[in-house]
Structures are given as C-alpha cells and as structure tokens.
Amino acid sequence: ALREAKVGPTTFDPSHFATDLFVDELVRACFIVTIAGRTFSPNRAHLANLLVRPPKDAAACGFRREILRELVDTPLLRSDLEKTYLELHELRQLLSANAAVTVPEQHQHRVEIMRALKNAIVGLSTRFASSKSGLSRLRQYGQDLRSNDGYAALDDLLRYEDGLSQVDVSVRVGADGSVRSFALSSIREATESRFHQGPARRFWTRIVLFFRGYRFGEFEVLARLLDSVFAPFEDEIVNLFQAMNDIEVYLGALGFHDFALARGLSVCLPEILPAPREQSSSPRQIDGLFNPLLFSDRGK
C-alpha cells in the first residue's frame, strides 16, 4: 500500500522521461540509506515515485528543501532522524515477524512490540528540539502521542511488566565457592500500578471465573490486556509507517549527497529562476552537472 501511495499535485508526466533517465536505477544505485555502517533497503518504488513527480506547489518544494538543508548543515538533526528511523524500522520488523511457537514466546514478542512502539514515541517527542524546518513536526507529533491517555496506559503496563515485583535474596557461599544456602529476604510487588492485583484478589477472581464456566489461562488474559492497551495506537501505526516512508526520502537524498562527495563531486540544492526579461530569448545554461550512473556500478 505504501509503495502505491499517491503524491501531491504535479505538472510532470513520468511517462515522458522516467524510463529514459533510468530513475529506478538511480534510486537503486545512489539513494542508499546507511546508518552506523548498516545498510537499509528503502521503499524504492515510493522514492522513485516522488522523484519523478515533484510538487506543483512551490511552497511544498521549499518545505522539502529546507529540511534537506537543515539536515546537511546540522549533523545532530541528521543523527536524530537516523535514530528515529532505526526505532520505526525495529517496530515494523517486529510487527512483520513470524509469530513465535510457544505461548510464552508469543507473549514476550507482543511485549517487545509494545516496547518498540513506546521507544518510537519517546524518541519522536524528545528529538529535533533545534529544528526550524518541517522536522519539528515530528517532535510535535511525538509529543501529541505521548500526552494522550493511551500512552499513559502503555507506559504503566510496560513498567509493570518490567517490575512486577522486586525480590531480595541472601546467598551463603562456602570456602570452595559453592552455594551452601539460598534464602528469600523480601518480596515487594509493584502495588502502585493500575494493573496490579494482590494475591487474594487474583485467587478470588480465578475462583469466580471457574464457577462461571470460563476456562482460559493467564497468558490469554495477558493477551487481552495487551490488545486493549495497543488498540488506541492501531491507526497511529499507519501514520508512523508513512512517516518512516517520508524519512527514507530524506535519508536517501543524504545518501546520494554522501555518494557524490565521496567521489569528489560537489552537490547543492539548485534554485531554478526565470531568466531576466532582457535574456528571455537566450538559451538557459547549466554548468557542473554529472551523471552518477556512469560510475555507480564500479564504485568510482
């Protein structure tokens, strides 16, 4: 669905030039997303679709250019964008992974998805503080997600899952290094969590459900609980993946920037302006162009 996502209004018809300019080959060879030595495969179809359909609205072009300019000029913002991409990539990988075999493994996998979702939201809400471009929208979006009740429940559940109880133990070790005795000193449950139920209440709940004819295990209850906490974010997952697609566009452009500079070729964000009236009949002259496809396969 994301590969076929529609772009904004444009005056360009790709059927007239995309094949002759080898746009697909350009994206494959030059728009490479590399973070900390790790290479990722961006959504090339979406990237190519955007390249051959530049927006008709000049303000939209300026919006994108300011983001790219800021990312090139401010390494910290580029690092923020890369970290955000890594978190969204992990979330997508977890959601796309095959289900685990055993019930405990399935439960743990679902918890890891929730944890990845929380990490992505926290990352969005705390980064891009110095941005003056459209990157600041990512920060605002993360803060909006973090301020709703759904996030509070997600955070509480993960805190409870991480620290259901704290156990202090006492171990006595002999001169030969072997354990001679092992004793529990204290057990403290996370009673402050909204999801906490004391031993008596848990026991009573099971008795009531048993006599009502319900037969389900503890993991089934946990699965329902995870579903209820995840449900408010189902629509937001789509928005996060769309944002990930957009981030790939800028990281791919930065990859092309790095690709060219590594080969001694300067790049810039060109501004194409109308020619002065007195030169309106003169041909337009563009200097310093290069064809990256001539050397991409050889890496030179």
CSV table of N, CA, C and O in Angstrom, one decimal, residues 137-227:
chain,number,residue,atom,x,y,z
A,137,ARG,N,7.9,19.1,13.0
A,137,ARG,CA,6.5,18.4,13.1
A,137,ARG,C,6.6,17.0,13.7
A,137,ARG,O,5.7,16.5,14.3
A,138,LEU,N,7.8,16.3,13.5
A,138,LEU,CA,7.9,15.0,14.0
A,138,LEU,C,7.9,15.1,15.6
A,138,LEU,O,7.3,14.3,16.3
A,139,ARG,N,8.6,16.1,16.1
A,139,ARG,CA,8.7,16.3,17.5
A,139,ARG,C,7.3,16.6,18.1
A,139,ARG,O,6.8,16.0,19.1
A,140,GLN,N,6.5,17.4,17.4
A,140,GLN,CA,5.2,17.8,17.9
A,140,GLN,C,4.3,16.6,17.8
A,140,GLN,O,3.4,16.3,18.7
A,141,TYR,N,4.4,15.8,16.8
A,141,TYR,CA,3.6,14.6,16.6
A,141,TYR,C,3.9,13.6,17.8
A,141,TYR,O,2.9,13.0,18.4
A,142,GLY,N,5.1,13.4,18.1
A,142,GLY,CA,5.5,12.5,19.2
A,142,GLY,C,5.0,13.1,20.5
A,142,GLY,O,4.5,12.3,21.4
A,143,GLN,N,5.0,14.4,20.7
A,143,GLN,CA,4.5,14.9,22.0
A,143,GLN,C,3.0,14.8,22.1
A,143,GLN,O,2.5,14.5,23.2
A,144,ASP,N,2.3,14.9,20.9
A,144,ASP,CA,0.8,14.7,20.9
A,144,ASP,C,0.5,13.2,21.3
A,144,ASP,O,-0.4,13.0,22.1
A,145,LEU,N,1.3,12.3,20.8
A,145,LEU,CA,1.0,10.9,21.1
A,145,LEU,C,1.3,10.6,22.6
A,145,LEU,O,0.6,9.8,23.2
A,146,ARG,N,2.3,11.2,23.1
A,146,ARG,CA,2.8,11.0,24.5
A,146,ARG,C,1.8,11.6,25.5
A,146,ARG,O,1.8,11.2,26.7
A,147,SER,N,1.1,12.6,25.1
A,147,SER,CA,0.2,13.3,26.0
A,147,SER,C,-1.2,12.7,26.2
A,147,SER,O,-1.9,13.1,27.0
A,148,ASN,N,-1.5,11.7,25.4
A,148,ASN,CA,-2.9,11.1,25.5
A,148,ASN,C,-2.9,10.0,26.5
A,148,ASN,O,-1.9,9.4,27.0
A,149,ASP,N,-4.1,9.6,26.9
A,149,ASP,CA,-4.3,8.6,27.9
A,149,ASP,C,-3.8,7.2,27.5
A,149,ASP,O,-3.4,6.4,28.3
A,150,GLY,N,-3.9,6.9,26.2
A,150,GLY,CA,-3.4,5.6,25.7
A,150,GLY,C,-1.9,5.4,25.9
A,150,GLY,O,-1.5,4.3,26.3
A,151,TYR,N,-1.1,6.5,25.8
A,151,TYR,CA,0.3,6.3,26.1
A,151,TYR,C,0.5,6.1,27.6
A,151,TYR,O,1.4,5.3,28.0
A,152,ALA,N,-0.3,6.7,28.4
A,152,ALA,CA,-0.1,6.6,29.9
A,152,ALA,C,-0.4,5.1,30.3
A,152,ALA,O,0.4,4.5,31.1
A,153,ALA,N,-1.4,4.5,29.6
A,153,ALA,CA,-1.6,3.1,29.9
A,153,ALA,C,-0.5,2.2,29.4
A,153,ALA,O,-0.1,1.2,30.0
A,154,LEU,N,0.0,2.5,28.2
A,154,LEU,CA,1.1,1.8,27.6
A,154,LEU,C,2.3,1.8,28.5
A,154,LEU,O,3.0,0.8,28.8
A,155,ASP,N,2.6,3.0,29.0
A,155,ASP,CA,3.8,3.2,29.8
A,155,ASP,C,3.6,2.4,31.2
A,155,ASP,O,4.6,1.8,31.6
A,156,ASP,N,2.4,2.5,31.7
A,156,ASP,CA,2.2,1.8,33.0
A,156,ASP,C,2.3,0.3,32.8
A,156,ASP,O,2.9,-0.4,33.7
A,157,LEU,N,1.8,-0.2,31.7
A,157,LEU,CA,1.8,-1.6,31.5
A,157,LEU,C,3.3,-2.1,31.4
A,157,LEU,O,3.6,-3.2,31.9
A,158,LEU,N,4.1,-1.4,30.6
A,158,LEU,CA,5.5,-1.8,30.4
A,158,LEU,C,6.3,-1.7,31.7
A,158,LEU,O,7.1,-2.5,32.0
A,159,ARG,N,6.0,-0.7,32.5
A,159,ARG,CA,6.7,-0.5,33.8
A,159,ARG,C,6.3,-1.7,34.7
A,159,ARG,O,7.1,-2.3,35.4
A,160,TYR,N,5.0,-2.1,34.6
A,160,TYR,CA,4.5,-3.2,35.5
A,160,TYR,C,5.1,-4.5,35.0
A,160,TYR,O,5.5,-5.4,35.8
A,161,GLU,N,5.2,-4.7,33.7
A,161,GLU,CA,5.8,-5.9,33.1
A,161,GLU,C,7.3,-6.0,33.4
A,161,GLU,O,7.8,-7.1,33.7
A,162,ASP,N,8.0,-4.9,33.5
A,162,ASP,CA,9.4,-4.8,33.8
A,162,ASP,C,9.6,-5.1,35.3
A,162,ASP,O,10.7,-5.6,35.6
A,163,GLY,N,8.7,-4.6,36.1
A,163,GLY,CA,9.0,-4.7,37.6
A,163,GLY,C,7.7,-5.2,38.3
A,163,GLY,O,7.2,-4.5,39.2
A,164,LEU,N,7.2,-6.3,38.0
A,164,LEU,CA,6.1,-6.9,38.7
A,164,LEU,C,6.3,-7.0,40.2
A,164,LEU,O,5.5,-6.7,41.0
A,165,SER,N,7.5,-7.4,40.5
A,165,SER,CA,7.9,-7.5,41.9
A,165,SER,C,9.4,-7.4,42.0
A,165,SER,O,10.2,-7.6,41.0
A,166,GLN,N,9.9,-7.0,43.2
A,166,GLN,CA,11.3,-7.0,43.5
A,166,GLN,C,11.6,-7.9,44.6
A,166,GLN,O,11.0,-7.9,45.6
A,167,VAL,N,12.6,-8.8,44.3
A,167,VAL,CA,12.9,-9.9,45.2
A,167,VAL,C,14.4,-9.7,45.7
A,167,VAL,O,15.3,-9.6,44.9
A,168,ASP,N,14.5,-9.7,47.0
A,168,ASP,CA,15.9,-9.7,47.6
A,168,ASP,C,16.2,-11.1,48.1
A,168,ASP,O,15.4,-11.7,48.8
A,169,VAL,N,17.4,-11.5,47.8
A,169,VAL,CA,17.8,-12.9,48.2
A,169,VAL,C,19.1,-12.8,49.0
A,169,VAL,O,19.9,-11.9,48.9
A,170,SER,N,19.3,-13.8,49.8
A,170,SER,CA,20.5,-14.0,50.6
A,170,SER,C,21.2,-15.3,50.2
A,170,SER,O,20.5,-16.4,50.3
A,171,VAL,N,22.4,-15.2,49.8
A,171,VAL,CA,23.2,-16.4,49.4
A,171,VAL,C,24.4,-16.6,50.3
A,171,VAL,O,25.2,-15.7,50.5
A,172,ARG,N,24.6,-17.8,50.8
A,172,ARG,CA,25.8,-18.2,51.6
A,172,ARG,C,26.7,-19.1,50.8
A,172,ARG,O,26.2,-20.1,50.3
A,173,VAL,N,27.9,-18.6,50.7
A,173,VAL,CA,28.9,-19.3,49.8
A,173,VAL,C,30.0,-19.9,50.7
A,173,VAL,O,30.5,-19.2,51.6
A,174,GLY,N,30.4,-21.2,50.5
A,174,GLY,CA,31.4,-21.8,51.2
A,174,GLY,C,32.8,-21.4,50.7
A,174,GLY,O,33.0,-20.7,49.7
A,175,ALA,N,33.8,-21.9,51.4
A,175,ALA,CA,35.2,-21.6,51.0
A,175,ALA,C,35.6,-22.2,49.7
A,175,ALA,O,36.5,-21.6,49.0
A,176,ASP,N,34.9,-23.2,49.2
A,176,ASP,CA,35.2,-23.8,47.9
A,176,ASP,C,34.4,-23.1,46.8
A,176,ASP,O,34.5,-23.5,45.6
A,177,GLY,N,33.7,-22.1,47.1
A,177,GLY,CA,32.9,-21.3,46.1
A,177,GLY,C,31.6,-21.9,45.8
A,177,GLY,O,30.8,-21.3,45.0
A,178,SER,N,31.1,-22.9,46.4
A,178,SER,CA,29.8,-23.5,46.2
A,178,SER,C,28.8,-22.8,47.1
A,178,SER,O,29.1,-22.3,48.2
A,179,VAL,N,27.6,-22.8,46.6
A,179,VAL,CA,26.4,-22.2,47.3
A,179,VAL,C,26.0,-23.2,48.4
A,179,VAL,O,25.6,-24.3,48.1
A,180,ARG,N,26.0,-22.7,49.6
A,180,ARG,CA,25.6,-23.5,50.8
A,180,ARG,C,24.1,-23.3,51.1
A,180,ARG,O,23.5,-24.2,51.6
A,181,SER,N,23.7,-22.1,51.0
A,181,SER,CA,22.3,-21.8,51.3
A,181,SER,C,21.8,-20.6,50.4
A,181,SER,O,22.5,-19.8,50.0
A,182,PHE,N,20.4,-20.7,50.2
A,182,PHE,CA,19.8,-19.6,49.3
A,182,PHE,C,18.5,-19.3,50.0
A,182,PHE,O,17.6,-20.2,50.1
A,183,ALA,N,18.2,-18.1,50.4
A,183,ALA,CA,17.0,-17.7,51.1
A,183,ALA,C,16.5,-16.4,50.5
A,183,ALA,O,17.2,-15.5,50.1
A,184,LEU,N,15.1,-16.3,50.5
A,184,LEU,CA,14.5,-15.1,50.1
A,184,LEU,C,14.4,-14.1,51.3
A,184,LEU,O,13.9,-14.5,52.4
A,185,SER,N,14.9,-12.9,51.1
A,185,SER,CA,14.9,-12.0,52.2
A,185,SER,C,13.6,-11.2,52.2
A,185,SER,O,13.0,-11.0,53.3
A,186,SER,N,13.1,-10.7,51.0
A,186,SER,CA,11.9,-10.0,51.0
A,186,SER,C,11.4,-10.0,49.6
A,186,SER,O,12.1,-10.2,48.6
A,187,ILE,N,10.1,-9.8,49.4
A,187,ILE,CA,9.4,-9.7,48.1
A,187,ILE,C,8.5,-8.5,48.2
A,187,ILE,O,7.6,-8.4,49.0
A,188,ARG,N,8.7,-7.6,47.2
A,188,ARG,CA,7.9,-6.3,47.2
A,188,ARG,C,7.2,-6.3,45.8
A,188,ARG,O,7.9,-6.2,44.8
A,189,GLU,N,5.9,-6.2,45.7
A,189,GLU,CA,5.2,-6.1,44.5
A,189,GLU,C,4.9,-4.7,44.1
A,189,GLU,O,4.9,-3.8,45.0
A,190,ALA,N,4.8,-4.4,42.8
A,190,ALA,CA,4.5,-3.1,42.3
A,190,ALA,C,3.1,-2.7,42.5
A,190,ALA,O,2.3,-2.7,41.6
A,191,THR,N,2.7,-2.5,43.8
A,191,THR,CA,1.3,-2.2,44.1
A,191,THR,C,0.8,-0.9,43.6
A,191,THR,O,-0.4,-0.7,43.6
A,192,GLU,N,1.7,0.0,43.2
A,192,GLU,CA,1.2,1.3,42.7
A,192,GLU,C,0.7,1.3,41.3
A,192,GLU,O,0.0,2.3,40.9
A,193,SER,N,0.9,0.2,40.6
A,193,SER,CA,0.5,0.2,39.2
A,193,SER,C,-1.0,0.0,39.1
A,193,SER,O,-1.6,-0.8,39.9
A,194,ARG,N,-1.6,0.5,38.1
A,194,ARG,CA,-3.1,0.4,37.8
A,194,ARG,C,-3.4,-1.1,37.5
A,194,ARG,O,-4.6,-1.5,37.5
A,195,PHE,N,-2.4,-1.8,37.0
A,195,PHE,CA,-2.6,-3.2,36.6
A,195,PHE,C,-2.4,-4.2,37.7
A,195,PHE,O,-2.5,-5.4,37.5
A,196,HIS,N,-2.0,-3.8,38.9
A,196,HIS,CA,-1.7,-4.7,40.0
A,196,HIS,C,-2.9,-5.2,40.6
A,196,HIS,O,-3.9,-4.5,40.9
A,197,GLN,N,-2.8,-6.5,40.9
A,197,GLN,CA,-3.9,-7.2,41.7
A,197,GLN,C,-3.1,-8.0,42.8
A,197,GLN,O,-2.2,-8.7,42.5
A,198,GLY,N,-3.6,-7.9,44.0
A,198,GLY,CA,-3.0,-8.6,45.1
A,198,GLY,C,-3.2,-10.1,45.0
A,198,GLY,O,-4.1,-10.6,44.3
A,199,PRO,N,-2.5,-11.0,45.8
A,199,PRO,CA,-2.7,-12.4,45.7
A,199,PRO,C,-4.1,-12.9,46.0
A,199,PRO,O,-4.6,-13.7,45.3
A,200,ALA,N,-4.7,-12.3,47.0
A,200,ALA,CA,-6.1,-12.6,47.4
A,200,ALA,C,-7.1,-12.3,46.3
A,200,ALA,O,-7.9,-13.1,46.0
A,201,ARG,N,-6.9,-11.1,45.7
A,201,ARG,CA,-7.8,-10.8,44.6
A,201,ARG,C,-7.6,-11.6,43.4
A,201,ARG,O,-8.6,-12.0,42.8
A,202,ARG,N,-6.4,-11.9,43.1
A,202,ARG,CA,-6.1,-12.8,41.9
A,202,ARG,C,-6.7,-14.2,42.1
A,202,ARG,O,-7.3,-14.8,41.2
A,203,PHE,N,-6.6,-14.7,43.4
A,203,PHE,CA,-7.1,-16.0,43.7
A,203,PHE,C,-8.6,-16.0,43.6
A,203,PHE,O,-9.3,-16.9,43.0
A,204,TRP,N,-9.3,-15.0,44.2
A,204,TRP,CA,-10.7,-14.9,44.2
A,204,TRP,C,-11.3,-14.8,42.8
A,204,TRP,O,-12.3,-15.3,42.4
A,205,THR,N,-10.6,-14.0,41.9
A,205,THR,CA,-11.0,-13.8,40.5
A,205,THR,C,-11.0,-15.1,39.8
A,205,THR,O,-12.0,-15.4,39.1
A,206,ARG,N,-10.0,-15.9,40.0
A,206,ARG,CA,-9.9,-17.2,39.4
A,206,ARG,C,-11.1,-18.2,39.8
A,206,ARG,O,-11.6,-18.9,39.0
A,207,ILE,N,-11.3,-18.1,41.1
A,207,ILE,CA,-12.4,-18.9,41.7
A,207,ILE,C,-13.8,-18.6,41.0
A,207,ILE,O,-14.6,-19.4,40.6
A,208,VAL,N,-14.0,-17.3,41.0
A,208,VAL,CA,-15.3,-16.8,40.4
A,208,VAL,C,-15.4,-17.2,38.9
A,208,VAL,O,-16.5,-17.7,38.5
A,209,LEU,N,-14.3,-17.0,38.2
A,209,LEU,CA,-14.4,-17.3,36.8
A,209,LEU,C,-14.5,-18.8,36.6
A,209,LEU,O,-15.2,-19.3,35.6
A,210,PHE,N,-13.9,-19.6,37.4
A,210,PHE,CA,-14.0,-21.1,37.3
A,210,PHE,C,-15.5,-21.5,37.5
A,210,PHE,O,-16.0,-22.3,36.7
A,211,PHE,N,-16.2,-21.0,38.5
A,211,PHE,CA,-17.6,-21.4,38.7
A,211,PHE,C,-18.5,-20.8,37.7
A,211,PHE,O,-19.6,-21.3,37.5
A,212,ARG,N,-18.1,-19.8,37.0
A,212,ARG,CA,-18.9,-19.2,35.9
A,212,ARG,C,-18.7,-20.0,34.6
A,212,ARG,O,-19.4,-19.7,33.6
A,213,GLY,N,-17.8,-20.9,34.6
A,213,GLY,CA,-17.6,-21.8,33.4
A,213,GLY,C,-16.5,-21.3,32.5
A,213,GLY,O,-16.4,-21.8,31.4
A,214,TYR,N,-15.8,-20.3,32.9
A,214,TYR,CA,-14.7,-19.8,32.0
A,214,TYR,C,-13.5,-20.6,32.2
A,214,TYR,O,-13.0,-20.9,33.3
A,215,ARG,N,-12.8,-21.0,31.0
A,215,ARG,CA,-11.6,-21.8,31.1
A,215,ARG,C,-10.6,-21.1,30.2
A,215,ARG,O,-10.6,-21.2,29.0
A,216,PHE,N,-9.7,-20.3,30.7
A,216,PHE,CA,-8.6,-19.7,30.0
A,216,PHE,C,-7.5,-19.5,30.9
A,216,PHE,O,-7.6,-19.3,32.1
A,217,GLY,N,-6.3,-19.5,30.3
A,217,GLY,CA,-5.1,-19.4,31.1
A,217,GLY,C,-4.7,-18.0,31.3
A,217,GLY,O,-5.3,-17.0,30.8
A,218,GLU,N,-3.6,-17.8,32.1
A,218,GLU,CA,-3.1,-16.5,32.5
A,218,GLU,C,-2.6,-15.7,31.2
A,218,GLU,O,-2.8,-14.5,31.1
A,219,PHE,N,-2.0,-16.5,30.3
A,219,PHE,CA,-1.5,-15.8,29.1
A,219,PHE,C,-2.6,-15.3,28.2
A,219,PHE,O,-2.4,-14.3,27.5
A,220,GLU,N,-3.7,-15.9,28.2
A,220,GLU,CA,-4.9,-15.4,27.4
A,220,GLU,C,-5.4,-14.1,28.0
A,220,GLU,O,-5.7,-13.2,27.3
A,221,VAL,N,-5.4,-14.0,29.3
A,221,VAL,CA,-5.8,-12.8,30.0
A,221,VAL,C,-4.8,-11.7,29.6
A,221,VAL,O,-5.1,-10.5,29.3
A,222,LEU,N,-3.5,-12.0,29.7
A,222,LEU,CA,-2.4,-11.0,29.4
A,222,LEU,C,-2.6,-10.6,27.9
A,222,LEU,O,-2.4,-9.4,27.6
A,223,ALA,N,-2.9,-11.5,27.0
A,223,ALA,CA,-3.1,-11.2,25.6
A,223,ALA,C,-4.2,-10.2,25.4
A,223,ALA,O,-4.0,-9.2,24.7
A,224,ARG,N,-5.3,-10.4,26.1
A,224,ARG,CA,-6.4,-9.4,26.0
A,224,ARG,C,-6.0,-8.1,26.6
A,224,ARG,O,-6.4,-7.0,26.1
A,225,LEU,N,-5.3,-8.1,27.6
A,225,LEU,CA,-4.8,-6.8,28.2
A,225,LEU,C,-3.9,-6.1,27.3
A,225,LEU,O,-4.0,-4.9,27.1
A,226,LEU,N,-3.0,-6.8,26.7
A,226,LEU,CA,-2.1,-6.1,25.7
A,226,LEU,C,-2.9,-5.6,24.5
A,226,LEU,O,-2.6,-4.5,24.0
A,227,ASP,N,-3.9,-6.3,24.1
A,227,ASP,CA,-4.7,-5.8,22.9
A,227,ASP,C,-5.4,-4.5,23.3
A,227,ASP,O,-5.5,-3.6,22.5
